[in-house]
């Protein structure tokens, strides 16, 4: 038989999964007549099909015979059969080729479908967070459809906050219709709020065979939102809480705040007693003298003028040195002191007679008396204005 199919002789309702049933058809002809016909697949009312040649749903599809290397003519393809409505019904699938061969596959619905086709969505709830007023938040929703090329309509009940777009329609709007040839496609959802706070909405997804909903929730935050919320909360009147425990907690917080403020004020007031290093005055103090006395040097008369330069003269220096020595000699002679060397010579030259011993004793007594007289006689102190001969000699200009 030139017509080959990979399915049984009849199609049952249990063969449909997610409203679809797929199979392959093939027709092999040795000689193709001039008035040949392609391999044609037809389905009865209440069904439609998509094939490997096109994704557009239709009730009839033709497959062209192509000659192979072995000179045979072959027509083949894949057929996906689906039904319209919620449940299938009895029908017929017919396959014909150019050799006027026909294969009829009856569709028998003996029992209800155990599994209805449904949409599959990636999320049942989407939460957005908008951190700045000029930057919207975006999320992606993935939809899997059991029947391709079926219109999928998406709408939202809060278009002021949530907008929809897809890859085939890249601009955002309040509603979106997608006809995708692929079983899976993506929907872009944007959240943009002009007012701070929490905003909620609902996304509805509808197809001819199923319907799904997605909860939408968006919150606008950020510094501007927090500032606006704080301003609104301050402007609104505060209602007194009826909970006694809450009122007690507020009083305790207020008492703690007052206590901390009092401690801070007391510490600042007595900071010099608590921390003496903080009160040390590091600024220099200046003493003002109303009538300063002129400074007079007491030794100005005895010191040489620093403005005049001293010139060294050897002759004058020798002469002054001689005068100093003479002055010292005169001072030495002004104090009468016996020479110990002469007394020793006199004692040693005399003979040790009785008279001599008596004279020696007298001399020793006279020395002791003279010594006591010398010790009691002290030179009179000279005044500060009087100058000695030595000072006069030293102060004499060279």
Coordinates of C-alpha atoms in Angstrom, one line a residue:
X1 CA 0.0 0.0 0.0
X2 CA 1.6 3.3 -1.0
X3 CA 0.0 5.3 1.8
X4 CA 1.6 4.7 5.2
X5 CA 0.6 6.2 8.5
X6 CA 2.1 5.8 12.0
X7 CA -1.2 5.6 13.7
X8 CA -3.7 2.9 14.4
X9 CA -6.8 2.3 12.3
X10 CA -8.9 4.6 14.4
X11 CA -8.3 7.7 16.6
X12 CA -9.8 7.7 20.1
X13 CA -10.4 10.6 22.5
X14 CA -7.7 9.2 24.9
X15 CA -5.1 9.8 22.2
X16 CA -5.4 13.5 22.6
X17 CA -3.1 15.1 25.1
X18 CA -3.5 18.8 25.9
X19 CA -6.1 18.9 23.1
X20 CA -3.5 17.7 20.5
X21 CA -2.6 14.5 18.7
X22 CA 0.4 14.2 16.4
X23 CA 1.3 11.6 13.7
X24 CA 3.2 11.2 10.4
X25 CA 1.8 10.4 6.9
X26 CA 3.7 9.1 3.9
X27 CA 2.8 8.2 0.3
X28 CA 5.2 6.4 -2.1
X29 CA 4.3 6.2 -5.9
X30 CA 6.4 4.4 -8.5
X31 CA 5.0 6.3 -11.6
X32 CA 3.5 9.7 -11.2
X33 CA 0.8 10.4 -13.9
X34 CA 0.6 13.7 -15.7
X35 CA -2.6 14.6 -13.9
X36 CA -1.2 13.7 -10.6
X37 CA -2.5 14.8 -7.3
X38 CA -0.5 15.6 -4.1
X39 CA -1.0 13.7 -0.9
X40 CA -4.0 15.5 0.8
X41 CA -5.1 15.2 4.4
X42 CA -8.6 16.4 5.4
X43 CA -10.3 16.6 8.7
X44 CA -14.0 16.9 9.5
X45 CA -15.7 19.8 11.2
X46 CA -14.9 20.5 14.8
X47 CA -11.2 19.9 14.3
X48 CA -8.2 21.7 12.8
X49 CA -4.6 20.7 12.2
X50 CA -1.1 22.1 11.8
X51 CA 1.6 20.4 9.8
X52 CA 5.3 20.4 9.2
X53 CA 4.8 22.7 6.3
X54 CA 2.8 25.4 8.0
X55 CA 1.9 26.5 11.5
X56 CA -1.4 28.1 10.4
X57 CA -4.4 26.1 11.7
X58 CA -6.4 24.6 8.8
X59 CA -8.7 21.7 7.9
X60 CA -6.9 20.6 4.8
X61 CA -3.2 20.2 3.9
X62 CA -1.5 19.0 0.8
X63 CA 2.0 17.4 0.6
X64 CA 3.8 17.4 -2.7
X65 CA 5.4 14.2 -4.2
X66 CA 9.1 14.6 -4.7
X67 CA 11.2 12.2 -6.9
X68 CA 14.0 10.4 -5.1
X69 CA 17.3 8.9 -6.4
X70 CA 15.6 5.5 -6.9
X71 CA 13.1 7.2 -9.2
X72 CA 10.3 6.8 -6.7
X73 CA 7.9 9.7 -5.8
X74 CA 7.5 10.3 -2.1
X75 CA 5.2 12.7 -0.2
X76 CA 5.5 12.9 3.6
X77 CA 4.8 15.2 6.6
X78 CA 3.8 15.5 10.2
X79 CA 0.2 16.3 11.2
X80 CA -0.9 17.7 14.6
X81 CA -4.6 17.3 15.1
X82 CA -6.6 19.4 17.6
X83 CA -10.2 19.9 18.4
X84 CA -12.2 23.1 18.9
X85 CA -14.0 23.6 22.1
X86 CA -13.5 22.0 25.5
X87 CA -14.2 18.4 24.4
X88 CA -13.7 16.4 21.2
X89 CA -16.4 14.9 19.2
X90 CA -16.9 12.2 16.6
X91 CA -15.2 12.9 13.3
X92 CA -13.2 11.6 10.3
X93 CA -9.6 12.1 9.1
X94 CA -9.2 11.4 5.3
X95 CA -5.8 10.8 3.5
X96 CA -5.7 10.6 -0.4
X97 CA -2.8 10.3 -2.8
X98 CA -2.3 10.7 -6.6
X99 CA -3.1 7.0 -7.2
X100 CA -6.6 7.6 -6.0
X101 CA -5.9 5.7 -2.9
X102 CA -7.8 6.8 0.2
X103 CA -7.4 6.1 3.9
X104 CA -10.1 7.1 6.3
X105 CA -9.3 7.3 10.0
X106 CA -12.4 7.6 12.2
X107 CA -12.3 9.7 15.4
X108 CA -14.4 8.1 18.0
X109 CA -15.2 9.7 21.3
X110 CA -16.2 6.8 23.5
X111 CA -15.1 8.4 26.8
X112 CA -14.4 11.9 28.0
X113 CA -10.9 13.3 27.9
X114 CA -9.1 12.6 31.2
X115 CA -6.7 15.5 30.6
X116 CA -7.8 18.9 29.2
X117 CA -5.2 21.2 27.6
X118 CA -4.1 24.0 29.9
X119 CA -1.8 26.9 29.8
X120 CA 1.4 26.7 31.9
X121 CA 2.8 29.9 33.4
X122 CA 6.1 30.3 35.1
X123 CA 4.8 32.5 38.0
X124 CA 1.4 32.8 39.7
X125 CA 2.4 36.1 41.5
X126 CA 4.8 38.8 40.5
X127 CA 6.3 41.4 42.9
X128 CA 7.9 44.6 41.7
X129 CA 10.1 47.1 43.6
X130 CA 10.6 50.6 42.1
X131 CA 13.6 52.3 43.8
X132 CA 13.5 55.5 41.8
X133 CA 10.7 57.6 40.3
X134 CA 12.2 57.8 36.8
X135 CA 13.3 54.1 36.6
X136 CA 10.5 51.5 36.1
X137 CA 10.8 47.9 37.2
X138 CA 10.6 45.0 34.8
X139 CA 9.8 41.3 35.2
X140 CA 9.5 38.4 32.7
X141 CA 6.6 35.9 32.5
X142 CA 7.0 32.6 30.5
X143 CA 3.8 31.0 29.0
X144 CA 3.7 27.5 27.6
X145 CA 0.8 26.7 25.4
X146 CA -0.3 23.2 24.3
X147 CA -1.6 24.4 21.0
X148 CA 0.6 26.5 18.9
X149 CA -0.7 29.4 16.7
X150 CA -3.6 29.9 19.0
X151 CA -4.3 33.4 20.0
X152 CA -3.4 34.2 23.6
X153 CA -4.8 37.4 25.0
X154 CA -3.4 39.2 28.1
X155 CA -5.0 42.1 29.9
X156 CA -4.5 43.9 33.2
X157 CA -6.9 45.7 35.5
X158 CA -4.4 48.3 36.6
X159 CA -3.0 49.7 33.3
X160 CA -1.8 52.9 35.2
X161 CA 0.8 50.8 37.0
X162 CA 1.4 47.6 34.9
X163 CA 2.0 47.5 31.1
X164 CA 2.6 44.5 28.8
X165 CA 4.8 43.8 25.8
X166 CA 6.3 40.8 23.9
X167 CA 9.1 40.0 21.6
X168 CA 6.7 40.3 18.6
X169 CA 5.3 43.6 19.9
X170 CA 8.1 45.5 21.7
X171 CA 6.1 48.5 22.9
X172 CA 4.2 48.4 26.2
X173 CA 0.4 48.7 26.5
X174 CA -2.5 47.8 28.7
X175 CA -3.5 44.7 26.6
X176 CA -1.6 42.2 24.5
X177 CA -2.5 39.4 22.0
X178 CA 0.2 36.9 21.1
X179 CA -0.1 34.2 18.3
X180 CA 3.1 32.3 18.7
X181 CA 4.2 29.3 16.5
X182 CA 6.3 28.1 19.3
X183 CA 4.9 26.3 22.3
X184 CA 6.7 28.6 24.7
X185 CA 7.0 32.4 24.6
X186 CA 7.7 35.3 27.0
X187 CA 5.8 38.3 28.1
X188 CA 7.5 41.5 29.5
X189 CA 5.7 43.3 32.3
X190 CA 6.6 46.8 33.4
X191 CA 5.7 48.5 36.7
X192 CA 5.9 52.3 36.7
X193 CA 4.2 54.3 39.5
X194 CA 4.1 58.0 39.9
X195 CA 2.9 57.9 43.5
X196 CA 4.7 56.2 46.4
X197 CA 3.1 53.3 48.1
X198 CA 1.9 49.8 47.4
X199 CA -0.1 49.0 44.2
X200 CA -1.8 45.8 43.2
X201 CA -3.3 44.4 40.0
X202 CA -4.2 41.3 38.2
X203 CA -3.1 39.9 34.9
X204 CA -5.6 37.7 33.0
X205 CA -4.4 35.2 30.3
X206 CA -7.2 33.9 28.0
X207 CA -7.2 31.3 25.2
X208 CA -10.0 29.5 23.5
X209 CA -9.3 26.5 25.7
X210 CA -8.0 27.8 29.0
X211 CA -7.7 30.9 31.2
X212 CA -5.2 31.8 33.9
X213 CA -4.6 34.7 36.2
X214 CA -1.4 36.2 37.7
X215 CA -1.4 38.5 40.8
X216 CA 0.6 41.7 40.4
X217 CA 2.0 43.7 43.3
X218 CA 4.3 46.7 43.1
X219 CA 5.9 49.0 45.7
X220 CA 7.6 52.3 45.0
X221 CA 10.4 53.0 47.4
X222 CA 13.6 55.1 47.5
X223 CA 14.6 58.4 49.2
X224 CA 11.9 60.5 47.6
X225 CA 9.2 58.0 48.5
X226 CA 10.4 57.7 52.1
X227 CA 10.6 61.5 52.4
X228 CA 7.1 61.9 50.9
X229 CA 5.7 59.1 53.2
X230 CA 7.3 60.7 56.2
X231 CA 5.9 64.1 55.3
X232 CA 2.4 62.6 54.9
X233 CA 2.7 60.8 58.2
X234 CA 3.7 64.0 60.0
X235 CA 0.9 66.0 58.4
X236 CA -1.8 63.5 59.3
X237 CA -3.2 63.7 62.9
X238 CA -2.1 60.9 65.2
X239 CA -4.9 59.0 66.8
X240 CA -4.4 57.9 70.4
X241 CA -3.9 54.2 70.7
X242 CA -6.5 52.3 72.7
X243 CA -3.9 49.7 73.8
X244 CA -2.6 50.5 77.3
X245 CA 0.6 48.5 76.8
X246 CA 1.4 50.7 73.7
X247 CA 0.8 53.9 75.7
X248 CA 3.0 52.6 78.5
X249 CA 5.8 51.8 76.0
X250 CA 5.6 55.3 74.6
X251 CA 5.9 56.9 78.0
X252 CA 8.9 54.7 78.8
X253 CA 10.6 55.7 75.6
X254 CA 9.9 59.4 76.3
X255 CA 11.3 59.1 79.9
X256 CA 14.4 57.4 78.5
X257 CA 14.9 60.2 76.0
X258 CA 14.4 62.9 78.7
X259 CA 16.9 61.1 81.0
X260 CA 19.6 60.9 78.2
X261 CA 19.1 64.6 77.4
X262 CA 19.5 65.5 81.1
X263 CA 22.7 63.5 81.4
X264 CA 24.1 65.2 78.3
X265 CA 23.3 68.7 79.6
X266 CA 24.7 67.9 83.1
X267 CA 27.9 66.5 81.6
X268 CA 28.3 69.6 79.4
X269 CA 27.7 72.0 82.3
X270 CA 30.2 70.3 84.6
X271 CA 32.7 69.3 82.0
X272 CA 35.5 71.2 83.8
X273 CA 35.0 69.1 87.0
X274 CA 34.6 65.8 85.1
X275 CA 37.3 66.4 82.5
X276 CA 39.8 69.1 83.7
X277 CA 42.0 68.7 80.6
X278 CA 39.1 70.2 78.4
X279 CA 39.2 73.5 80.3
X280 CA 42.9 74.2 80.3
X281 CA 43.6 77.7 78.9
X282 CA 46.4 77.3 76.4
X283 CA 46.4 81.0 75.3
X284 CA 49.5 83.0 76.4
X285 CA 48.9 85.7 79.0
X286 CA 50.5 89.1 78.6
X287 CA 51.3 91.5 81.5
X288 CA 50.9 95.2 80.8
X289 CA 53.4 97.6 82.6
X290 CA 51.9 101.0 82.9
X291 CA 55.1 103.0 83.9
X292 CA 58.2 101.0 83.1
X293 CA 61.3 102.2 84.9
X294 CA 64.4 102.9 82.9
X295 CA 67.2 100.4 83.3
X296 CA 70.4 101.7 84.6
X297 CA 73.6 99.6 84.8
X298 CA 75.5 99.8 88.1
X299 CA 78.7 98.8 86.5
X300 CA 78.5 101.3 83.6
X301 CA 81.2 103.4 85.2
X302 CA 83.7 100.6 85.6
X303 CA 83.1 98.8 82.2
X304 CA 84.7 100.1 79.1
X305 CA 82.5 101.5 76.3
X306 CA 81.5 98.7 74.0
X307 CA 81.2 101.1 71.2
X308 CA 85.0 101.9 71.2
X309 CA 87.4 99.3 70.0
X310 CA 90.4 98.5 72.3
X311 CA 93.9 98.7 70.7
X312 CA 96.7 96.6 72.2
X313 CA 100.0 98.5 73.0
X314 CA 102.8 96.4 74.4
X315 CA 104.6 99.3 76.1
X316 CA 101.5 100.4 78.0
X317 CA 100.8 96.8 79.0
X318 CA 104.3 96.4 80.4
X319 CA 104.0 99.7 82.3
X320 CA 100.6 98.8 83.8
X321 CA 101.9 95.4 84.9
X322 CA 104.8 97.1 86.7
X323 CA 102.5 99.4 88.4
X324 CA 100.3 96.5 89.6
X325 CA 103.4 94.7 91.0
X326 CA 104.4 97.9 92.9
X327 CA 100.9 98.3 94.3
X328 CA 101.0 94.7 95.6
X329 CA 104.4 95.3 97.2
X330 CA 103.1 98.4 99.0
X331 CA 100.1 96.5 100.3
X332 CA 102.3 93.8 101.7
X333 CA 104.5 96.2 103.6
X334 CA 101.5 98.0 105.1
X335 CA 100.9 94.9 107.4
X336 CA 103.9 94.4 109.9
X337 CA 104.6 90.7 110.2
X338 CA 107.8 89.3 111.6
X339 CA 109.8 87.1 109.4
X340 CA 110.0 83.5 110.8
X341 CA 113.3 82.9 109.1
X342 CA 115.1 85.7 111.0
X343 CA 113.8 84.5 114.4
X344 CA 115.0 81.0 113.7
X345 CA 118.4 82.3 112.7
X346 CA 118.6 84.4 115.9
X347 CA 117.6 81.6 118.2
X348 CA 120.0 79.2 116.6
X349 CA 123.0 81.7 116.9
X350 CA 122.5 82.4 120.6
X351 CA 123.8 80.1 123.2
X352 CA 121.4 78.2 125.4
X353 CA 121.9 80.2 128.6
X354 CA 119.4 81.1 131.2
X355 CA 119.1 84.7 130.0
X356 CA 118.7 83.5 126.5
X357 CA 115.9 81.2 127.5
X358 CA 114.2 84.1 129.3
X359 CA 114.5 86.3 126.3
X360 CA 113.1 83.5 124.1
X361 CA 110.1 83.1 126.3
X362 CA 109.4 86.8 126.3
X363 CA 109.6 86.9 122.5
X364 CA 107.2 84.0 122.2
X365 CA 104.8 85.7 124.6
X366 CA 105.2 88.9 122.5
X367 CA 104.5 86.9 119.3
X368 CA 101.3 85.5 120.8
X369 CA 100.2 88.9 121.9
X370 CA 101.1 90.4 118.5
X371 CA 99.3 87.5 116.7
X372 CA 96.1 88.1 118.8
X373 CA 96.4 91.8 118.0
X374 CA 96.7 91.0 114.3
X375 CA 93.7 88.6 114.4
X376 CA 91.5 91.2 116.2
X377 CA 92.6 94.0 113.9
X378 CA 90.6 93.6 110.6
X379 CA 90.8 95.9 107.7
X380 CA 87.9 98.3 107.4
X381 CA 85.5 97.5 104.6
X382 CA 85.7 100.0 101.8
X383 CA 82.6 101.5 100.3
X384 CA 81.4 100.5 96.8
X385 CA 82.3 103.9 95.5
X386 CA 85.9 103.9 96.7
X387 CA 88.5 102.1 94.5
X388 CA 91.7 100.5 95.7
X389 CA 95.0 101.1 94.1
X390 CA 94.8 97.7 92.4
X391 CA 91.4 98.5 90.9
X392 CA 92.6 101.9 89.7
X393 CA 95.6 100.2 88.1
X394 CA 93.4 97.6 86.4
X395 CA 90.8 100.1 85.2
X396 CA 93.4 102.4 83.8
X397 CA 93.0 102.6 80.1
X398 CA 95.7 101.0 78.0

